[in-house]
Short mmCIF file of C-alpha atoms in Angstrom, two decimals:
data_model
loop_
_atom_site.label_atom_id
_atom_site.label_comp_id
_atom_site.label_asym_id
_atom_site.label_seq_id
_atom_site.Cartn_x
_atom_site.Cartn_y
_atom_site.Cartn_z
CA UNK A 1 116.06 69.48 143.31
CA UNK A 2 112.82 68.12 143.29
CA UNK A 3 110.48 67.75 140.04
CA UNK A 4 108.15 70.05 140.84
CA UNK A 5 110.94 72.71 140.72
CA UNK A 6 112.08 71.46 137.67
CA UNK A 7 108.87 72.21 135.94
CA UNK A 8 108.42 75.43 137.29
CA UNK A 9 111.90 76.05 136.31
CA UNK A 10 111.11 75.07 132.58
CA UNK A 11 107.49 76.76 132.39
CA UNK A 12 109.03 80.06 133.62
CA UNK A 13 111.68 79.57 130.75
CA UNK A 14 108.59 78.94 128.21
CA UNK A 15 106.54 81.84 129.37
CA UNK A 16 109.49 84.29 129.19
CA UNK A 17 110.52 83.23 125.47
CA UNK A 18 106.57 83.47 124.66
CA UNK A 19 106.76 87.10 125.66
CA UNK A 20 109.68 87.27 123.95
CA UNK A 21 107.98 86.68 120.42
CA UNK A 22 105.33 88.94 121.56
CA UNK A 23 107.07 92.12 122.75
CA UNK A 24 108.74 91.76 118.95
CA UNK A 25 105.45 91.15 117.32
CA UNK A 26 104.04 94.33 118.90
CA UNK A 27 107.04 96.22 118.67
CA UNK A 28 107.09 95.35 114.15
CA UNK A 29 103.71 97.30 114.38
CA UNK A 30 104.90 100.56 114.38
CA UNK A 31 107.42 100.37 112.43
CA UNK A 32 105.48 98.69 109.25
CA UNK A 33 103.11 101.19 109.26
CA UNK A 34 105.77 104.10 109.28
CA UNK A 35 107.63 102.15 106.32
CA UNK A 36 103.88 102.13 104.34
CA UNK A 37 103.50 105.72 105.57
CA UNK A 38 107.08 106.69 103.86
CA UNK A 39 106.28 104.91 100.61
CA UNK A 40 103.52 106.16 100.05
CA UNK A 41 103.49 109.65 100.51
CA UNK A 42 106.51 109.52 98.72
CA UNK A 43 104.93 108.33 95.90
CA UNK A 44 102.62 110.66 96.09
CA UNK A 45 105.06 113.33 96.09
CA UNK A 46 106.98 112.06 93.18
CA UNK A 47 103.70 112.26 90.94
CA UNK A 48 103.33 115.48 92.15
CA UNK A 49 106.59 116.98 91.76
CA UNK A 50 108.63 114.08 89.25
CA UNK A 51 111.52 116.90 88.75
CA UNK A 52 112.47 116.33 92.34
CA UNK A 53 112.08 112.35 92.39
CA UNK A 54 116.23 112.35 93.17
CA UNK A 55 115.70 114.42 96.52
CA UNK A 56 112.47 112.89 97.18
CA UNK A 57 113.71 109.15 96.49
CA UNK A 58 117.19 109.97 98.91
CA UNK A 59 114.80 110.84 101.74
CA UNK A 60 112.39 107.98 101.27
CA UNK A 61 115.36 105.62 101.76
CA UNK A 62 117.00 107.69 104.77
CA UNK A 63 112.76 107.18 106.45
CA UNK A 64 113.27 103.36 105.66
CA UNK A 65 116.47 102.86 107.28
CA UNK A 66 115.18 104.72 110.22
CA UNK A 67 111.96 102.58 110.76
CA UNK A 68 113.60 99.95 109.68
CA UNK A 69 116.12 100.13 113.08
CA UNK A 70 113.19 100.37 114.85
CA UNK A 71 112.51 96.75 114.17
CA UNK A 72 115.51 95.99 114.90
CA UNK A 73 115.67 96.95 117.82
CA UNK A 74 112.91 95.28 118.36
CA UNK A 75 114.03 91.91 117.62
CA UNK A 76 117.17 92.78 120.24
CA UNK A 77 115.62 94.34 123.21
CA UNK A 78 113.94 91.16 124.65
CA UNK A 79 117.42 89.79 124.18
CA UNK A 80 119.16 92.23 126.14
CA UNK A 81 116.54 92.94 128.58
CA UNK A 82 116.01 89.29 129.34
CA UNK A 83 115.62 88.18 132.93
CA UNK A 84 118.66 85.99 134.25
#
């Protein structure tokens, strides 16, 4: 193998972990703004309505397990989708 296949070898390698960190950077985006959109309106709702905080508080934490999958699979999917 000659060196300048080496090198191309090892920058494509580079380039495709770079993206890596970058499809999971933009793919965090949505789901911290769904996780601020949760908490707060359910905030809101409980000083509305504070006789219904237990109902209210069960379904804020069912919304943050739900967004919070989304980053998760997130962090997996350039993993699994990887070129080989």
């Amino acid at each position: 193998m000659s060196a300048e296949l080496v090198n191309l070898a090892a920058t494509n390698l580079s380039i495709q972990g770079n993206l890596g960190a970058v499809a999971y950077g933009l793919a965090a985006i949505g789901p911290g703004v769904g996780i601020g959109v949760v908490f707060g309106h359910s905030i809101e709702a409980m000083a509305r309505q504070p006789e219904a905080m237990p109902v209210i508080r069960t379904n804020m934490f069912l919304g943050f397990a739900l967004c919070e999958v989304l980053a998760l699979l997130g962090l997996v999917a350039p993993f699994i989708f990887a070129a080989k």
